[in-house]
């Protein structure tokens, strides 16, 4: 949230007032009770984001969590794949080695993220843990009976190529996906 020259912002000021005084003024004082505020804040490395003022953050209980490591991504992917295979009892998807598929998806995701750092050259995409989890979760919308790897590749292309505006960047993503899956699945 961008602040003005006095380091204030109307949204932050309202939240600060509610947290500090338990309400706000609007033709009298309006009390706000039994409400839990939970905020998520991305790092300041993302263009267009601004630091929150210290007057606001001094009122909060802050817990910080680092980005997941490669092992964390692997565990997340494996859990999501297991849940997906339970829902698809008769498909060819269950025949796949889920540990191998999770490893390939994790390595592919990491390579794409390394190739396209956050907001590179004004692109409006930011590949995150949400994108990675969506890659697995969205597979339940596919018919995984015929060729599940084609479905995994197609969903990867959809998630990673659609946000990119330039054609050569889309080709780079397609090349990364194709190379990674051909290397591991022939």
mmCIF file with all atom_site columns, C-alpha atoms in Angstrom:
data_model
loop_
_atom_site.group_PDB
_atom_site.id
_atom_site.type_symbol
_atom_site.label_atom_id
_atom_site.label_alt_id
_atom_site.label_comp_id
_atom_site.label_asym_id
_atom_site.label_entity_id
_atom_site.label_seq_id
_atom_site.pdbx_PDB_ins_code
_atom_site.Cartn_x
_atom_site.Cartn_y
_atom_site.Cartn_z
_atom_site.occupancy
_atom_site.B_iso_or_equiv
_atom_site.pdbx_formal_charge
_atom_site.auth_seq_id
_atom_site.auth_comp_id
_atom_site.auth_asym_id
_atom_site.auth_atom_id
_atom_site.pdbx_PDB_model_num
ATOM 1   C CA . UNK A 1 1   ? 0.000   0.000   0.000   1.00 0.00 ? 1   UNK A CA 1
ATOM 2   C CA . UNK A 1 2   ? 1.565   3.246   -1.097  1.00 0.00 ? 2   UNK A CA 1
ATOM 3   C CA . UNK A 1 3   ? 1.785   5.920   1.556   1.00 0.00 ? 3   UNK A CA 1
ATOM 4   C CA . UNK A 1 4   ? 1.630   9.669   1.206   1.00 0.00 ? 4   UNK A CA 1
ATOM 5   C CA . UNK A 1 5   ? 4.380   12.146  2.113   1.00 0.00 ? 5   UNK A CA 1
ATOM 6   C CA . UNK A 1 6   ? 3.494   11.817  5.824   1.00 0.00 ? 6   UNK A CA 1
ATOM 7   C CA . UNK A 1 7   ? 3.891   8.008   5.753   1.00 0.00 ? 7   UNK A CA 1
ATOM 8   C CA . UNK A 1 8   ? 0.141   7.394   6.118   1.00 0.00 ? 8   UNK A CA 1
ATOM 9   C CA . UNK A 1 9   ? -2.446  5.523   4.102   1.00 0.00 ? 9   UNK A CA 1
ATOM 10  C CA . UNK A 1 10  ? -6.208  5.620   4.712   1.00 0.00 ? 10  UNK A CA 1
ATOM 11  C CA . UNK A 1 11  ? -6.575  1.824   4.745   1.00 0.00 ? 11  UNK A CA 1
ATOM 12  C CA . UNK A 1 12  ? -3.670  1.317   7.114   1.00 0.00 ? 12  UNK A CA 1
ATOM 13  C CA . UNK A 1 13  ? -4.842  4.208   9.293   1.00 0.00 ? 13  UNK A CA 1
ATOM 14  C CA . UNK A 1 14  ? -8.309  2.672   9.619   1.00 0.00 ? 14  UNK A CA 1
ATOM 15  C CA . UNK A 1 15  ? -6.869  -0.735  10.530  1.00 0.00 ? 15  UNK A CA 1
ATOM 16  C CA . UNK A 1 16  ? -4.463  0.887   12.969  1.00 0.00 ? 16  UNK A CA 1
ATOM 17  C CA . UNK A 1 17  ? -7.316  2.776   14.649  1.00 0.00 ? 17  UNK A CA 1
ATOM 18  C CA . UNK A 1 18  ? -9.473  -0.376  14.912  1.00 0.00 ? 18  UNK A CA 1
ATOM 19  C CA . UNK A 1 19  ? -6.588  -2.369  16.397  1.00 0.00 ? 19  UNK A CA 1
ATOM 20  C CA . UNK A 1 20  ? -5.623  0.349   18.872  1.00 0.00 ? 20  UNK A CA 1
ATOM 21  C CA . UNK A 1 21  ? -9.053  1.629   19.984  1.00 0.00 ? 21  UNK A CA 1
ATOM 22  C CA . UNK A 1 22  ? -11.390 -1.276  19.126  1.00 0.00 ? 22  UNK A CA 1
ATOM 23  C CA . UNK A 1 23  ? -13.463 0.682   16.642  1.00 0.00 ? 23  UNK A CA 1
ATOM 24  C CA . UNK A 1 24  ? -13.694 3.797   14.476  1.00 0.00 ? 24  UNK A CA 1
ATOM 25  C CA . UNK A 1 25  ? -15.606 7.090   14.240  1.00 0.00 ? 25  UNK A CA 1
ATOM 26  C CA . UNK A 1 26  ? -18.498 7.417   11.812  1.00 0.00 ? 26  UNK A CA 1
ATOM 27  C CA . UNK A 1 27  ? -21.299 9.659   13.126  1.00 0.00 ? 27  UNK A CA 1
ATOM 28  C CA . UNK A 1 28  ? -20.314 8.454   16.564  1.00 0.00 ? 28  UNK A CA 1
ATOM 29  C CA . UNK A 1 29  ? -17.964 5.700   17.666  1.00 0.00 ? 29  UNK A CA 1
ATOM 30  C CA . UNK A 1 30  ? -18.572 2.276   16.108  1.00 0.00 ? 30  UNK A CA 1
ATOM 31  C CA . UNK A 1 31  ? -17.134 -0.534  18.235  1.00 0.00 ? 31  UNK A CA 1
ATOM 32  C CA . UNK A 1 32  ? -15.622 -3.527  16.423  1.00 0.00 ? 32  UNK A CA 1
ATOM 33  C CA . UNK A 1 33  ? -15.355 -6.626  18.626  1.00 0.00 ? 33  UNK A CA 1
ATOM 34  C CA . UNK A 1 34  ? -14.342 -10.265 18.305  1.00 0.00 ? 34  UNK A CA 1
ATOM 35  C CA . UNK A 1 35  ? -12.673 -9.822  14.924  1.00 0.00 ? 35  UNK A CA 1
ATOM 36  C CA . UNK A 1 36  ? -9.343  -11.424 14.163  1.00 0.00 ? 36  UNK A CA 1
ATOM 37  C CA . UNK A 1 37  ? -7.229  -9.723  11.540  1.00 0.00 ? 37  UNK A CA 1
ATOM 38  C CA . UNK A 1 38  ? -4.778  -11.903 9.650   1.00 0.00 ? 38  UNK A CA 1
ATOM 39  C CA . UNK A 1 39  ? -2.466  -10.334 7.086   1.00 0.00 ? 39  UNK A CA 1
ATOM 40  C CA . UNK A 1 40  ? -0.083  -11.846 4.600   1.00 0.00 ? 40  UNK A CA 1
ATOM 41  C CA . UNK A 1 41  ? 2.739   -9.712  3.393   1.00 0.00 ? 41  UNK A CA 1
ATOM 42  C CA . UNK A 1 42  ? 5.043   -10.452 0.484   1.00 0.00 ? 42  UNK A CA 1
ATOM 43  C CA . UNK A 1 43  ? 8.617   -9.321  0.543   1.00 0.00 ? 43  UNK A CA 1
ATOM 44  C CA . UNK A 1 44  ? 9.567   -5.846  -0.544  1.00 0.00 ? 44  UNK A CA 1
ATOM 45  C CA . UNK A 1 45  ? 11.374  -7.263  -3.583  1.00 0.00 ? 45  UNK A CA 1
ATOM 46  C CA . UNK A 1 46  ? 8.148   -7.081  -5.583  1.00 0.00 ? 46  UNK A CA 1
ATOM 47  C CA . UNK A 1 47  ? 7.788   -3.795  -7.507  1.00 0.00 ? 47  UNK A CA 1
ATOM 48  C CA . UNK A 1 48  ? 4.693   -1.808  -6.601  1.00 0.00 ? 48  UNK A CA 1
ATOM 49  C CA . UNK A 1 49  ? 4.820   -2.917  -2.977  1.00 0.00 ? 49  UNK A CA 1
ATOM 50  C CA . UNK A 1 50  ? 5.706   -0.513  -0.201  1.00 0.00 ? 50  UNK A CA 1
ATOM 51  C CA . UNK A 1 51  ? 6.813   -0.941  3.380   1.00 0.00 ? 51  UNK A CA 1
ATOM 52  C CA . UNK A 1 52  ? 4.121   -0.685  6.045   1.00 0.00 ? 52  UNK A CA 1
ATOM 53  C CA . UNK A 1 53  ? 4.617   2.177   8.456   1.00 0.00 ? 53  UNK A CA 1
ATOM 54  C CA . UNK A 1 54  ? 6.170   1.374   11.832  1.00 0.00 ? 54  UNK A CA 1
ATOM 55  C CA . UNK A 1 55  ? 3.233   2.955   13.659  1.00 0.00 ? 55  UNK A CA 1
ATOM 56  C CA . UNK A 1 56  ? 1.030   0.190   12.218  1.00 0.00 ? 56  UNK A CA 1
ATOM 57  C CA . UNK A 1 57  ? 3.372   -2.773  12.567  1.00 0.00 ? 57  UNK A CA 1
ATOM 58  C CA . UNK A 1 58  ? 4.178   -1.861  16.187  1.00 0.00 ? 58  UNK A CA 1
ATOM 59  C CA . UNK A 1 59  ? 0.589   -2.824  17.103  1.00 0.00 ? 59  UNK A CA 1
ATOM 60  C CA . UNK A 1 60  ? 0.760   -6.281  15.512  1.00 0.00 ? 60  UNK A CA 1
ATOM 61  C CA . UNK A 1 61  ? 1.955   -9.671  16.650  1.00 0.00 ? 61  UNK A CA 1
ATOM 62  C CA . UNK A 1 62  ? 4.142   -10.685 13.738  1.00 0.00 ? 62  UNK A CA 1
ATOM 63  C CA . UNK A 1 63  ? 5.116   -14.184 12.741  1.00 0.00 ? 63  UNK A CA 1
ATOM 64  C CA . UNK A 1 64  ? 7.464   -14.599 9.814   1.00 0.00 ? 64  UNK A CA 1
ATOM 65  C CA . UNK A 1 65  ? 7.862   -17.669 7.667   1.00 0.00 ? 65  UNK A CA 1
ATOM 66  C CA . UNK A 1 66  ? 10.500  -18.140 5.006   1.00 0.00 ? 66  UNK A CA 1
ATOM 67  C CA . UNK A 1 67  ? 9.739   -19.439 1.552   1.00 0.00 ? 67  UNK A CA 1
ATOM 68  C CA . UNK A 1 68  ? 9.599   -23.233 1.435   1.00 0.00 ? 68  UNK A CA 1
ATOM 69  C CA . UNK A 1 69  ? 12.799  -25.121 0.658   1.00 0.00 ? 69  UNK A CA 1
ATOM 70  C CA . UNK A 1 70  ? 13.090  -27.698 -2.103  1.00 0.00 ? 70  UNK A CA 1
ATOM 71  C CA . UNK A 1 71  ? 12.390  -30.492 0.404   1.00 0.00 ? 71  UNK A CA 1
ATOM 72  C CA . UNK A 1 72  ? 9.284   -28.650 1.594   1.00 0.00 ? 72  UNK A CA 1
ATOM 73  C CA . UNK A 1 73  ? 8.062   -28.301 -2.008  1.00 0.00 ? 73  UNK A CA 1
ATOM 74  C CA . UNK A 1 74  ? 8.630   -32.013 -2.547  1.00 0.00 ? 74  UNK A CA 1
ATOM 75  C CA . UNK A 1 75  ? 6.623   -32.947 0.559   1.00 0.00 ? 75  UNK A CA 1
ATOM 76  C CA . UNK A 1 76  ? 3.810   -30.568 -0.395  1.00 0.00 ? 76  UNK A CA 1
ATOM 77  C CA . UNK A 1 77  ? 3.651   -32.007 -3.913  1.00 0.00 ? 77  UNK A CA 1
ATOM 78  C CA . UNK A 1 78  ? 3.709   -35.597 -2.670  1.00 0.00 ? 78  UNK A CA 1
ATOM 79  C CA . UNK A 1 79  ? 0.862   -34.936 -0.228  1.00 0.00 ? 79  UNK A CA 1
ATOM 80  C CA . UNK A 1 80  ? -1.247  -33.282 -2.927  1.00 0.00 ? 80  UNK A CA 1
ATOM 81  C CA . UNK A 1 81  ? -0.539  -36.105 -5.404  1.00 0.00 ? 81  UNK A CA 1
ATOM 82  C CA . UNK A 1 82  ? -1.503  -38.746 -2.828  1.00 0.00 ? 82  UNK A CA 1
ATOM 83  C CA . UNK A 1 83  ? -4.782  -36.959 -2.117  1.00 0.00 ? 83  UNK A CA 1
ATOM 84  C CA . UNK A 1 84  ? -5.439  -36.738 -5.838  1.00 0.00 ? 84  UNK A CA 1
ATOM 85  C CA . UNK A 1 85  ? -4.727  -40.445 -6.432  1.00 0.00 ? 85  UNK A CA 1
ATOM 86  C CA . UNK A 1 86  ? -7.144  -41.410 -3.643  1.00 0.00 ? 86  UNK A CA 1
ATOM 87  C CA . UNK A 1 87  ? -9.902  -39.541 -5.482  1.00 0.00 ? 87  UNK A CA 1
ATOM 88  C CA . UNK A 1 88  ? -9.029  -41.274 -8.774  1.00 0.00 ? 88  UNK A CA 1
ATOM 89  C CA . UNK A 1 89  ? -9.002  -44.970 -7.856  1.00 0.00 ? 89  UNK A CA 1
ATOM 90  C CA . UNK A 1 90  ? -9.203  -46.494 -11.348 1.00 0.00 ? 90  UNK A CA 1
ATOM 91  C CA . UNK A 1 91  ? -7.060  -44.168 -13.426 1.00 0.00 ? 91  UNK A CA 1
ATOM 92  C CA . UNK A 1 92  ? -3.601  -44.667 -14.913 1.00 0.00 ? 92  UNK A CA 1
ATOM 93  C CA . UNK A 1 93  ? -2.550  -41.829 -12.650 1.00 0.00 ? 93  UNK A CA 1
ATOM 94  C CA . UNK A 1 94  ? -2.243  -44.230 -9.711  1.00 0.00 ? 94  UNK A CA 1
ATOM 95  C CA . UNK A 1 95  ? 0.200   -46.357 -11.704 1.00 0.00 ? 95  UNK A CA 1
ATOM 96  C CA . UNK A 1 96  ? 2.688   -43.472 -11.907 1.00 0.00 ? 96  UNK A CA 1
ATOM 97  C CA . UNK A 1 97  ? 5.538   -43.354 -9.431  1.00 0.00 ? 97  UNK A CA 1
ATOM 98  C CA . UNK A 1 98  ? 4.278   -40.389 -7.425  1.00 0.00 ? 98  UNK A CA 1
ATOM 99  C CA . UNK A 1 99  ? 7.631   -39.745 -5.769  1.00 0.00 ? 99  UNK A CA 1
ATOM 100 C CA . UNK A 1 100 ? 9.295   -39.482 -9.188  1.00 0.00 ? 100 UNK A CA 1
ATOM 101 C CA . UNK A 1 101 ? 6.499   -37.260 -10.544 1.00 0.00 ? 101 UNK A CA 1
ATOM 102 C CA . UNK A 1 102 ? 6.698   -34.970 -7.492  1.00 0.00 ? 102 UNK A CA 1
ATOM 103 C CA . UNK A 1 103 ? 10.473  -34.699 -7.915  1.00 0.00 ? 103 UNK A CA 1
ATOM 104 C CA . UNK A 1 104 ? 10.148  -33.851 -11.615 1.00 0.00 ? 104 UNK A CA 1
ATOM 105 C CA . UNK A 1 105 ? 7.432   -31.258 -10.934 1.00 0.00 ? 105 UNK A CA 1
ATOM 106 C CA . UNK A 1 106 ? 9.482   -29.668 -8.125  1.00 0.00 ? 106 UNK A CA 1
ATOM 107 C CA . UNK A 1 107 ? 12.662  -29.510 -10.232 1.00 0.00 ? 107 UNK A CA 1
ATOM 108 C CA . UNK A 1 108 ? 10.736  -28.117 -13.204 1.00 0.00 ? 108 UNK A CA 1
ATOM 109 C CA . UNK A 1 109 ? 9.096   -25.467 -11.019 1.00 0.00 ? 109 UNK A CA 1
ATOM 110 C CA . UNK A 1 110 ? 12.456  -24.453 -9.539  1.00 0.00 ? 110 UNK A CA 1
ATOM 111 C CA . UNK A 1 111 ? 14.013  -24.203 -13.006 1.00 0.00 ? 111 UNK A CA 1
ATOM 112 C CA . UNK A 1 112 ? 11.138  -22.035 -14.258 1.00 0.00 ? 112 UNK A CA 1
ATOM 113 C CA . UNK A 1 113 ? 11.428  -19.787 -11.187 1.00 0.00 ? 113 UNK A CA 1
ATOM 114 C CA . UNK A 1 114 ? 15.188  -19.463 -11.724 1.00 0.00 ? 114 UNK A CA 1
ATOM 115 C CA . UNK A 1 115 ? 14.682  -18.674 -15.406 1.00 0.00 ? 115 UNK A CA 1
ATOM 116 C CA . UNK A 1 116 ? 11.986  -16.074 -14.699 1.00 0.00 ? 116 UNK A CA 1
ATOM 117 C CA . UNK A 1 117 ? 12.798  -14.206 -11.483 1.00 0.00 ? 117 UNK A CA 1
ATOM 118 C CA . UNK A 1 118 ? 10.061  -12.121 -9.920  1.00 0.00 ? 118 UNK A CA 1
ATOM 119 C CA . UNK A 1 119 ? 8.714   -9.421  -12.222 1.00 0.00 ? 119 UNK A CA 1
ATOM 120 C CA . UNK A 1 120 ? 11.501  -9.722  -14.751 1.00 0.00 ? 120 UNK A CA 1
ATOM 121 C CA . UNK A 1 121 ? 11.353  -6.930  -17.365 1.00 0.00 ? 121 UNK A CA 1
ATOM 122 C CA . UNK A 1 122 ? 7.897   -5.754  -16.336 1.00 0.00 ? 122 UNK A CA 1
ATOM 123 C CA . UNK A 1 123 ? 6.172   -9.105  -16.732 1.00 0.00 ? 123 UNK A CA 1
ATOM 124 C CA . UNK A 1 124 ? 3.021   -9.260  -14.650 1.00 0.00 ? 124 UNK A CA 1
ATOM 125 C CA . UNK A 1 125 ? 3.576   -12.790 -13.428 1.00 0.00 ? 125 UNK A CA 1
ATOM 126 C CA . UNK A 1 126 ? 4.997   -14.035 -10.196 1.00 0.00 ? 126 UNK A CA 1
ATOM 127 C CA . UNK A 1 127 ? 5.341   -17.791 -9.874  1.00 0.00 ? 127 UNK A CA 1
ATOM 128 C CA . UNK A 1 128 ? 4.785   -18.759 -6.280  1.00 0.00 ? 128 UNK A CA 1
ATOM 129 C CA . UNK A 1 129 ? 3.898   -21.654 -4.028  1.00 0.00 ? 129 UNK A CA 1
ATOM 130 C CA . UNK A 1 130 ? 0.281   -21.016 -4.995  1.00 0.00 ? 130 UNK A CA 1
ATOM 131 C CA . UNK A 1 131 ? 1.141   -21.622 -8.667  1.00 0.00 ? 131 UNK A CA 1
ATOM 132 C CA . UNK A 1 132 ? 2.970   -24.815 -7.744  1.00 0.00 ? 132 UNK A CA 1
ATOM 133 C CA . UNK A 1 133 ? 0.062   -26.152 -5.642  1.00 0.00 ? 133 UNK A CA 1
ATOM 134 C CA . UNK A 1 134 ? -2.441  -25.182 -8.341  1.00 0.00 ? 134 UNK A CA 1
ATOM 135 C CA . UNK A 1 135 ? -0.449  -27.282 -10.811 1.00 0.00 ? 135 UNK A CA 1
ATOM 136 C CA . UNK A 1 136 ? -1.262  -30.400 -8.777  1.00 0.00 ? 136 UNK A CA 1
ATOM 137 C CA . UNK A 1 137 ? -4.743  -29.455 -7.569  1.00 0.00 ? 137 UNK A CA 1
ATOM 138 C CA . UNK A 1 138 ? -6.005  -28.557 -11.039 1.00 0.00 ? 138 UNK A CA 1
ATOM 139 C CA . UNK A 1 139 ? -5.225  -32.061 -12.289 1.00 0.00 ? 139 UNK A CA 1
ATOM 140 C CA . UNK A 1 140 ? -8.468  -33.282 -10.751 1.00 0.00 ? 140 UNK A CA 1
ATOM 141 C CA . UNK A 1 141 ? -10.309 -31.421 -13.528 1.00 0.00 ? 141 UNK A CA 1
ATOM 142 C CA . UNK A 1 142 ? -8.663  -33.572 -16.198 1.00 0.00 ? 142 UNK A CA 1
ATOM 143 C CA . UNK A 1 143 ? -9.520  -37.045 -17.434 1.00 0.00 ? 143 UNK A CA 1
ATOM 144 C CA . UNK A 1 144 ? -6.396  -38.812 -16.206 1.00 0.00 ? 144 UNK A CA 1
ATOM 145 C CA . UNK A 1 145 ? -7.367  -42.223 -17.620 1.00 0.00 ? 145 UNK A CA 1
ATOM 146 C CA . UNK A 1 146 ? -5.612  -41.995 -20.977 1.00 0.00 ? 146 UNK A CA 1
ATOM 147 C CA . UNK A 1 147 ? -2.236  -40.288 -20.510 1.00 0.00 ? 147 UNK A CA 1
ATOM 148 C CA . UNK A 1 148 ? -1.779  -38.572 -17.159 1.00 0.00 ? 148 UNK A CA 1
ATOM 149 C CA . UNK A 1 149 ? 1.638   -37.113 -18.071 1.00 0.00 ? 149 UNK A CA 1
ATOM 150 C CA . UNK A 1 150 ? 0.090   -35.196 -20.979 1.00 0.00 ? 150 UNK A CA 1
ATOM 151 C CA . UNK A 1 151 ? -2.391  -33.710 -18.507 1.00 0.00 ? 151 UNK A CA 1
ATOM 152 C CA . UNK A 1 152 ? 0.426   -32.718 -16.118 1.00 0.00 ? 152 UNK A CA 1
ATOM 153 C CA . UNK A 1 153 ? 2.336   -31.084 -18.999 1.00 0.00 ? 153 UNK A CA 1
ATOM 154 C CA . UNK A 1 154 ? -0.748  -29.295 -20.319 1.00 0.00 ? 154 UNK A CA 1
ATOM 155 C CA . UNK A 1 155 ? -1.603  -27.882 -16.893 1.00 0.00 ? 155 UNK A CA 1
ATOM 156 C CA . UNK A 1 156 ? 2.010   -26.792 -16.428 1.00 0.00 ? 156 UNK A CA 1
ATOM 157 C CA . UNK A 1 157 ? 1.944   -25.004 -19.784 1.00 0.00 ? 157 UNK A CA 1
ATOM 158 C CA . UNK A 1 158 ? -1.355  -23.358 -18.904 1.00 0.00 ? 158 UNK A CA 1
ATOM 159 C CA . UNK A 1 159 ? -0.184  -22.108 -15.509 1.00 0.00 ? 159 UNK A CA 1
ATOM 160 C CA . UNK A 1 160 ? 3.307   -21.002 -16.473 1.00 0.00 ? 160 UNK A CA 1
ATOM 161 C CA . UNK A 1 161 ? 2.770   -19.753 -20.053 1.00 0.00 ? 161 UNK A CA 1
ATOM 162 C CA . UNK A 1 162 ? -0.559  -17.939 -19.796 1.00 0.00 ? 162 UNK A CA 1
ATOM 163 C CA . UNK A 1 163 ? 0.736   -15.131 -17.542 1.00 0.00 ? 163 UNK A CA 1
ATOM 164 C CA . UNK A 1 164 ? 3.693   -14.433 -19.853 1.00 0.00 ? 164 UNK A CA 1
ATOM 165 C CA . UNK A 1 165 ? 3.035   -11.887 -22.574 1.00 0.00 ? 165 UNK A CA 1
ATOM 166 C CA . UNK A 1 166 ? 6.002   -12.508 -24.850 1.00 0.00 ? 166 UNK A CA 1
ATOM 167 C CA . UNK A 1 167 ? 6.022   -15.476 -27.206 1.00 0.00 ? 167 UNK A CA 1
ATOM 168 C CA . UNK A 1 168 ? 9.717   -16.265 -26.738 1.00 0.00 ? 168 UNK A CA 1
ATOM 169 C CA . UNK A 1 169 ? 9.220   -16.528 -22.955 1.00 0.00 ? 169 UNK A CA 1
ATOM 170 C CA . UNK A 1 170 ? 6.364   -18.946 -23.517 1.00 0.00 ? 170 UNK A CA 1
ATOM 171 C CA . UNK A 1 171 ? 8.658   -21.012 -25.743 1.00 0.00 ? 171 UNK A CA 1
ATOM 172 C CA . UNK A 1 172 ? 11.270  -21.031 -22.969 1.00 0.00 ? 172 UNK A CA 1
ATOM 173 C CA . UNK A 1 173 ? 8.716   -22.395 -20.479 1.00 0.00 ? 173 UNK A CA 1
ATOM 174 C CA . UNK A 1 174 ? 7.546   -24.994 -22.987 1.00 0.00 ? 174 UNK A CA 1
ATOM 175 C CA . UNK A 1 175 ? 11.153  -26.022 -23.596 1.00 0.00 ? 175 UNK A CA 1
ATOM 176 C CA . UNK A 1 176 ? 11.824  -26.360 -19.852 1.00 0.00 ? 176 UNK A CA 1
ATOM 177 C CA . UNK A 1 177 ? 8.719   -28.495 -19.360 1.00 0.00 ? 177 UNK A CA 1
ATOM 178 C CA . UNK A 1 178 ? 9.385   -30.672 -22.418 1.00 0.00 ? 178 UNK A CA 1
ATOM 179 C CA . UNK A 1 179 ? 13.059  -31.206 -21.536 1.00 0.00 ? 179 UNK A CA 1
ATOM 180 C CA . UNK A 1 180 ? 12.343  -32.026 -17.924 1.00 0.00 ? 180 UNK A CA 1
ATOM 181 C CA . UNK A 1 181 ? 9.592   -34.532 -18.625 1.00 0.00 ? 181 UNK A CA 1
ATOM 182 C CA . UNK A 1 182 ? 11.329  -36.160 -21.628 1.00 0.00 ? 182 UNK A CA 1
ATOM 183 C CA . UNK A 1 183 ? 14.523  -36.569 -19.599 1.00 0.00 ? 183 UNK A CA 1
ATOM 184 C CA . UNK A 1 184 ? 12.620  -38.381 -16.839 1.00 0.00 ? 184 UNK A CA 1
ATOM 185 C CA . UNK A 1 185 ? 9.866   -40.161 -18.754 1.00 0.00 ? 185 UNK A CA 1
ATOM 186 C CA . UNK A 1 186 ? 11.300  -40.659 -22.228 1.00 0.00 ? 186 UNK A CA 1
#
